[in-house]
């Protein structure tokens, strides 16, 4: 069963449990520049599509790592929106545009996170106190809470931690996750505390 929530006038999220991978999958929609950016979309029941569309026109779909193709192609087709994805997904999403470190997608900045899942990227939006959207490198769900991607899922966890430290150069108060509930206040401080444990 999918749950949908409008977090503010500029962002929403929806999530559902995936029995095959035994994890809760989260998708985020963020109004950024001239339209909505959808991150790591999972299927959205028709009952919620009007809620999503009330936030703005879907301008682009972003896939944050090589494991998150999810329903990106369906969303791209439904909304005639381009997909931006890691190069590792070129075969699965043949019409997508490659993400790379430093790429600007409107006001969003793309940041490569080495050492996490294959093709991992974070995206940063500077407005309104700053927002970070992350794929798998950070998670926030029970029983683990806010923590790092477990070592067994990382290509190199030490390298991932070094990459995540670069994010502390940014100002942000919120983090949205592909796996877990968002942190809506003092997110940068919480990430700094996590990385100095």
Rosetta silent file (secondary structure, phi, psi, omega in degrees, C-alpha in Angstrom):
SEQUENCE: XXXXXXXXXXXXXXXXXXXXXXXXXXXXXXXXXXXXXXXXXXXXXXXXXXXXXXXXXXXXXXXXXXXXXXXXXXXXXXXXXXXXXXXXXXXXXXXXXXXXXXXXXXXXXXXXXXXXXXXXXXXXXXXXXXXXXXXXXXXXXXXXXXXXXXXXXXXXXXXXXXXXXXXXXXXXXXXXXXXXXXXXXXXXXXXXXXXXX
SCORE:     score description
SCORE:     0.000 S_00000001
   1 L     0.000  129.463 -178.055    0.000    0.000    0.000 S_00000001
   2 L   -89.807  134.833  173.251    1.401    3.377   -1.049 S_00000001
   3 E  -110.677  138.262 -177.711    1.315    6.349    1.315 S_00000001
   4 E  -125.436  138.883  178.200    1.539    9.891   -0.084 S_00000001
   5 E  -143.845  129.541  168.598    2.230   13.122    1.814 S_00000001
   6 E   -82.319  118.251 -177.471    2.583   16.741    0.763 S_00000001
   7 L   -82.865  -36.491  178.199    5.371   18.004    3.029 S_00000001
   8 L  -157.496 -172.295  178.680    5.018   21.644    1.950 S_00000001
   9 L   -72.302   -8.114 -177.438    3.836   23.700   -1.024 S_00000001
  10 L  -121.267   -1.040  178.541    7.054   22.725   -2.823 S_00000001
  11 E  -151.349  153.871  178.988    7.654   19.074   -1.958 S_00000001
  12 E  -146.464  161.384  172.670    5.942   15.727   -1.501 S_00000001
  13 E  -142.722  157.469  172.518    6.933   12.133   -0.917 S_00000001
  14 E  -143.042  153.365 -175.842    5.384    8.740   -1.304 S_00000001
  15 E  -152.772  157.481  178.455    6.508    5.313   -0.159 S_00000001
  16 E  -156.253  151.585  177.767    5.585    1.654   -0.181 S_00000001
  17 E   -80.340  134.899  178.536    7.044   -1.582    1.129 S_00000001
  18 E  -108.162  106.205 -173.990    8.695   -3.765   -1.518 S_00000001
  19 L   -63.814  -31.267 -177.574    8.412   -7.421   -0.413 S_00000001
  20 L   -64.949  -43.177  179.750   11.020   -8.711   -2.882 S_00000001
  21 L  -100.003    2.471  175.778   13.828   -6.543   -1.500 S_00000001
  22 L    53.002   50.142 -179.589   12.273   -6.346    1.986 S_00000001
  23 E  -150.633  153.386  174.382   12.607   -2.572    2.215 S_00000001
  24 E   -85.120  125.863 -179.507   10.466    0.556    2.244 S_00000001
  25 E  -103.028  130.818 -179.429   11.022    2.539   -0.969 S_00000001
  26 E  -115.219  142.987  172.920   10.634    6.326   -0.895 S_00000001
  27 E  -124.866  148.070 -178.083   10.203    8.780   -3.762 S_00000001
  28 E  -125.762  141.984  170.791   10.484   12.558   -3.529 S_00000001
  29 E  -120.205  129.366 -177.149    9.019   15.389   -5.626 S_00000001
  30 E  -132.526  125.779  173.868   10.618   18.822   -5.281 S_00000001
  31 E   -74.754  115.921 -176.182    9.583   22.055   -6.974 S_00000001
  32 L  -142.609  112.077 -177.380   12.895   23.412   -8.257 S_00000001
  33 L    72.607 -134.652 -174.084   13.103   26.104  -10.911 S_00000001
  34 L   -92.815   60.083  176.129   10.493   25.774  -13.649 S_00000001
  35 L   138.188 -176.779 -177.851    8.736   22.623  -12.498 S_00000001
  36 E   -90.685  141.512  167.327    8.925   19.489  -10.403 S_00000001
  37 E  -108.849  129.614  179.756   11.867   17.135  -10.173 S_00000001
  38 E  -105.566  127.499 -177.435   10.898   13.570   -9.265 S_00000001
  39 E  -108.604  127.056  173.597   13.564   11.475   -7.521 S_00000001
  40 L    48.915   56.263 -172.361   13.663    7.656   -7.676 S_00000001
  41 L   -69.533  133.677  165.124    9.961    7.275   -8.515 S_00000001
  42 L  -101.604  168.713 -178.101    8.005    4.221   -7.492 S_00000001
  43 L   -55.715  140.433  179.126    4.493    3.650   -8.854 S_00000001
  44 L  -119.396  116.852 -179.980    1.996    6.289   -7.777 S_00000001
  45 L   -57.246  146.013 -178.383   -1.664    5.243   -7.571 S_00000001
  46 H   -52.140  -32.911 -178.941   -4.011    7.391   -9.729 S_00000001
  47 H   -59.324  -25.929 -177.343   -5.724    8.712   -6.592 S_00000001
  48 H   -99.640   -8.391 -175.290   -2.527   10.591   -5.691 S_00000001
  49 H   -63.150  -37.307  178.112   -1.542   11.870   -9.137 S_00000001
  50 H   -62.939  -39.830  177.647   -3.686   14.996   -8.779 S_00000001
  51 H   -60.378  -45.114  179.715   -1.962   15.751   -5.464 S_00000001
  52 H   -62.860  -48.068 -175.704    1.435   15.446   -7.134 S_00000001
  53 H   -67.169  -20.797  177.884    0.444   17.534  -10.143 S_00000001
  54 L   -67.476  -18.214  178.939   -0.888   20.305   -7.865 S_00000001
  55 L   -81.638  -16.664  179.571    2.752   21.041   -6.953 S_00000001
  56 L   143.391  178.707  179.818    3.654   21.857  -10.559 S_00000001
  57 L   -76.820  135.358  177.349    4.558   20.431  -13.953 S_00000001
  58 E   -72.332  113.296 -175.101    6.896   17.405  -13.880 S_00000001
  59 E   -97.281  -29.139 -177.681   10.042   18.757  -15.551 S_00000001
  60 E  -162.198  156.915  175.131   12.530   15.919  -14.997 S_00000001
  61 E  -116.367  133.258  178.116   13.071   12.524  -13.398 S_00000001
  62 E  -120.943  131.381  176.812   16.297   11.841  -11.477 S_00000001
  63 L  -108.984  120.403 -169.048   17.581    8.364  -10.601 S_00000001
  64 L   -84.187  -14.022  172.717   20.112    8.577   -7.748 S_00000001
  65 L  -161.128  176.631 -172.877   21.997    5.296   -8.293 S_00000001
  66 L   -69.229  -11.043  179.343   22.238    2.199  -10.460 S_00000001
  67 L   -96.054    0.444 -167.339   19.733    0.280   -8.265 S_00000001
  68 L  -114.684   28.997  177.646   16.933    2.850   -8.507 S_00000001
  69 L   -58.342  -38.330  173.683   15.522    2.663  -12.050 S_00000001
  70 L    41.064 -122.692 -178.785   12.225    1.721  -10.364 S_00000001
  71 L  -106.698   27.710 -176.748    9.348    3.354  -12.330 S_00000001
  72 H   -58.252  -44.437 -177.467   11.417    6.127  -13.934 S_00000001
  73 H   -63.745  -38.510  178.766   10.573    5.094  -17.508 S_00000001
  74 H   -64.117  -44.763  178.588    6.818    5.035  -16.746 S_00000001
  75 H   -63.583  -43.350 -179.514    6.951    8.523  -15.205 S_00000001
  76 H   -59.869  -41.205  179.639    9.022    9.850  -18.107 S_00000001
  77 H   -68.448  -45.382 -176.924    6.464    8.509  -20.565 S_00000001
  78 H   -63.027  -37.213 -173.306    3.439    9.763  -18.601 S_00000001
  79 H  -109.753    7.221 -177.702    4.804   13.284  -18.174 S_00000001
  80 L    48.338   47.444 -176.260    6.982   13.593  -21.316 S_00000001
  81 L  -115.610  143.198  178.544    9.878   14.392  -18.985 S_00000001
  82 E   -73.036  151.901  175.540   13.579   13.578  -19.473 S_00000001
  83 E  -104.123  135.532  171.869   15.366   11.108  -17.206 S_00000001
  84 E  -115.613  122.158 -171.259   18.758   11.899  -15.665 S_00000001
  85 E  -145.394  161.499  176.086   20.461    8.744  -14.412 S_00000001
  86 L   -60.345  148.214  177.882   23.897    7.270  -13.642 S_00000001
  87 H   -55.807  -26.804  179.655   25.815    6.083  -16.728 S_00000001
  88 H   -61.205  -19.093 -178.768   25.561    2.546  -15.285 S_00000001
  89 H   -98.602   10.952 -176.853   21.854    2.553  -16.233 S_00000001
  90 L   -54.284  -39.401 -178.797   22.429    3.430  -19.904 S_00000001
  91 L   -72.047  -42.015 -178.132   21.319   -0.056  -21.029 S_00000001
  92 L   -74.069  -34.449  179.674   18.229   -0.186  -18.796 S_00000001
  93 L  -123.156   74.274 -168.866   17.225    3.439  -19.478 S_00000001
  94 L   -63.673  -21.626 -178.005   18.593    3.961  -23.012 S_00000001
  95 L   -99.929   10.794 -178.284   17.091    7.426  -23.553 S_00000001
  96 L   -80.027  160.188  174.334   18.319    8.886  -20.263 S_00000001
  97 E   -96.789  141.133 -177.523   20.858   11.683  -19.861 S_00000001
  98 E   -74.053  132.058  167.172   23.987   10.879  -17.846 S_00000001
  99 L   -77.096  147.595  171.079   24.421   12.353  -14.382 S_00000001
 100 L  -153.326  156.951 -176.601   27.930   13.514  -13.531 S_00000001
 101 L   -56.948  131.117  177.508   29.574   15.372  -10.678 S_00000001
 102 L    89.096   -7.671  178.766   28.967   19.116  -10.859 S_00000001
 103 L   -61.107  140.392  174.801   26.096   18.900  -13.350 S_00000001
 104 E  -106.431  125.826  174.296   23.439   21.599  -12.873 S_00000001
 105 E  -113.475   89.204 -169.685   19.797   20.599  -13.392 S_00000001
 106 L    61.423 -129.684  179.022   18.141   23.973  -13.119 S_00000001
 107 L   -81.143   -3.423 -178.299   18.889   25.084   -9.547 S_00000001
 108 E   -84.741  138.209  176.512   19.862   21.532   -8.494 S_00000001
 109 E  -109.592  133.388 -178.174   23.532   20.597   -8.177 S_00000001
 110 E   -95.086  131.134 -177.238   24.617   16.993   -8.764 S_00000001
 111 E  -128.292  121.313  179.254   27.263   15.525   -6.404 S_00000001
 112 E   -73.720  135.049  175.240   28.906   12.125   -6.954 S_00000001
 113 L  -113.925   95.667 -179.802   29.112    9.929   -3.833 S_00000001
 114 L   -71.887  145.784  172.606   31.937    7.458   -4.428 S_00000001
 115 L    92.095  -10.028  178.365   32.019    4.197   -2.470 S_00000001
 116 L   -86.964 -139.081  172.884   28.273    3.796   -1.850 S_00000001
 117 L   -67.687  161.504  177.234   26.040    1.840   -4.251 S_00000001
 118 L   -57.162  135.363  174.850   27.133    1.812   -7.898 S_00000001
 119 L    66.304   31.444 -175.277   26.483    5.143   -9.579 S_00000001
 120 L   -77.456  134.378  176.334   25.478    6.937   -6.378 S_00000001
 121 E  -135.728  149.477  167.515   24.653   10.666   -6.537 S_00000001
 122 E  -112.085  155.608  175.163   23.259   13.253   -4.151 S_00000001
 123 E  -126.471  142.532 -174.489   21.424   16.365   -5.302 S_00000001
 124 E  -124.558  132.623  174.619   21.454   19.721   -3.584 S_00000001
 125 E  -120.972  121.953 -170.983   18.954   22.573   -3.773 S_00000001
 126 L   -79.771  -17.401 -171.447   20.101   25.783   -2.036 S_00000001
 127 L   -70.483  156.131  169.772   16.763   27.565   -1.540 S_00000001
 128 L    54.811   46.993  178.107   14.795   27.872    1.691 S_00000001
 129 L    88.311   -8.031  175.334   17.542   26.676    4.039 S_00000001
 130 L    90.315  135.937  179.421   18.858   24.040    1.631 S_00000001
 131 E  -132.678  136.505  175.847   17.674   20.529    0.729 S_00000001
 132 E  -116.322  134.430  174.255   19.704   17.390    0.075 S_00000001
 133 E  -116.929  127.375 -172.201   18.281   14.364   -1.751 S_00000001
 134 E  -126.441  147.118  179.691   20.271   11.157   -1.291 S_00000001
 135 L   -81.363  -96.217 -176.945   20.042    7.680   -2.819 S_00000001
 136 L  -111.108  -12.704 -172.268   21.397    4.848   -0.676 S_00000001
 137 L   -60.240  -30.398  176.579   24.462    6.318    1.037 S_00000001
 138 E  -126.934  141.799  177.896   22.336    7.434    4.005 S_00000001
 139 E  -128.378  162.328 -179.796   19.203    5.751    5.355 S_00000001
 140 E  -153.501   74.805  178.103   16.651    6.742    7.990 S_00000001
 141 E  -149.178  158.603  179.709   14.261    3.977    9.031 S_00000001
 142 L   -69.488  146.811    0.695   13.609    1.667   11.985 S_00000001
 143 L   -88.564    3.241 -172.819   15.334   -0.118   13.584 S_00000001
 144 L   -78.672  -32.944 -172.655   18.509    1.559   12.265 S_00000001
 145 E    73.339 -158.862 -179.408   17.508    5.228   12.476 S_00000001
 146 E   -79.109  114.338 -176.094   19.621    7.818   10.665 S_00000001
 147 E  -158.105  178.875  178.565   22.819    6.052    9.646 S_00000001
 148 E   -77.951  154.405  169.566   25.217    5.088    6.878 S_00000001
 149 L   -56.313  128.389 -179.021   24.466    2.496    4.224 S_00000001
 150 L   -56.464  146.275 -174.547   25.672   -0.790    5.782 S_00000001
 151 H   -51.694  -38.177 -174.889   29.139   -1.868    4.673 S_00000001
 152 H   -65.389  -18.661  178.810   27.887   -5.009    2.880 S_00000001
 153 H   -98.939   -3.693 -177.319   25.964   -2.832    0.382 S_00000001
 154 L   -92.238  150.096  169.908   28.814   -0.374   -0.244 S_00000001
 155 L   -76.807  -30.556  176.223   31.489   -0.629   -2.900 S_00000001
 156 L  -165.960   98.740 -172.342   33.865    0.985   -0.345 S_00000001
 157 H   -63.231  -37.148  178.971   32.362    2.354    2.868 S_00000001
 158 H   -62.839  -41.776  177.011   35.458    4.376    3.890 S_00000001
 159 H   -64.565  -37.950  177.761   35.454    6.095    0.510 S_00000001
 160 H   -60.896  -43.866  179.130   31.716    6.720    0.888 S_00000001
 161 H   -61.580  -41.758  177.459   32.284    8.459    4.237 S_00000001
 162 H   -61.579  -41.396  178.254   34.950   10.673    2.637 S_00000001
 163 H   -64.260  -42.128 -179.408   32.501   11.560   -0.143 S_00000001
 164 H   -64.842  -30.532  179.052   29.734   12.338    2.336 S_00000001
 165 H   -62.385  -27.605  177.808   32.034   14.718    4.225 S_00000001
 166 H   -61.877  -28.215 -178.167   32.064   16.940    1.113 S_00000001
 167 H   -67.797  -21.339 -179.854   28.368   17.563    1.719 S_00000001
 168 H   -70.078  -10.866  174.031   29.213   19.376    4.960 S_00000001
 169 H   -75.876  -10.255 -177.670   30.512   22.263    2.818 S_00000001
 170 L   -99.481  156.166  173.776   26.884   22.925    1.871 S_00000001
 171 L   -99.319  120.050  176.698   24.144   24.633    3.870 S_00000001
 172 L  -152.485  145.108  178.324   21.037   22.457    4.212 S_00000001
 173 L  -109.496  -13.492 -176.385   18.357   21.933    6.817 S_00000001
 174 E  -128.207  147.191  169.259   16.568   18.957    5.176 S_00000001
 175 E  -130.539  131.480  170.986   17.527   15.543    3.796 S_00000001
 176 E  -108.673  142.424 -172.408   15.206   13.339    1.741 S_00000001
 177 E  -119.088  156.257  170.472   16.075    9.655    1.373 S_00000001
 178 L   -81.752  -16.374  177.759   15.320    6.836   -1.070 S_00000001
 179 L  -138.804   90.440  175.020   14.928    4.632    2.029 S_00000001
 180 E   133.114  163.318 -179.940   13.435    6.365    5.028 S_00000001
 181 L   -70.851  147.146 -178.925   11.585    9.349    6.379 S_00000001
 182 L   -69.290  156.666  167.879   13.025   12.798    5.700 S_00000001
 183 E  -100.827  122.344 -171.121   14.886   14.890    8.250 S_00000001
 184 L  -105.177   -6.746  179.654   13.224   18.304    8.133 S_00000001
 185 L  -143.694  141.282  173.106   15.311   20.322   10.620 S_00000001
 186 L    54.843   34.969 -176.876   19.031   20.645   11.447 S_00000001
 187 H   -64.949  -38.365 -179.771   19.934   17.935    8.933 S_00000001
 188 H   -62.481  -43.163  178.823   23.442   19.256    8.307 S_00000001
 189 H   -61.987  -39.334  179.460   24.231   19.163   12.035 S_00000001
 190 H   -68.361  -37.362  176.907   22.915   15.607   12.256 S_00000001
 191 H   -67.158  -41.706  178.453   25.029   14.506    9.295 S_00000001
 192 H   -59.946  -42.936  179.217   28.108   16.122   10.815 S_00000001
 193 H   -63.713  -41.069  179.519   27.476   14.266   14.098 S_00000001
 194 H   -63.053  -41.176 -175.131   27.011   10.972   12.221 S_00000001
 195 H   -79.437  -10.128  178.362   30.250   11.390   10.268 S_00000001
 196 L  -105.551    7.515  177.560   32.304   12.221   13.368 S_00000001
 197 L   -64.266    0.000    0.000   31.234    9.130   15.366 S_00000001
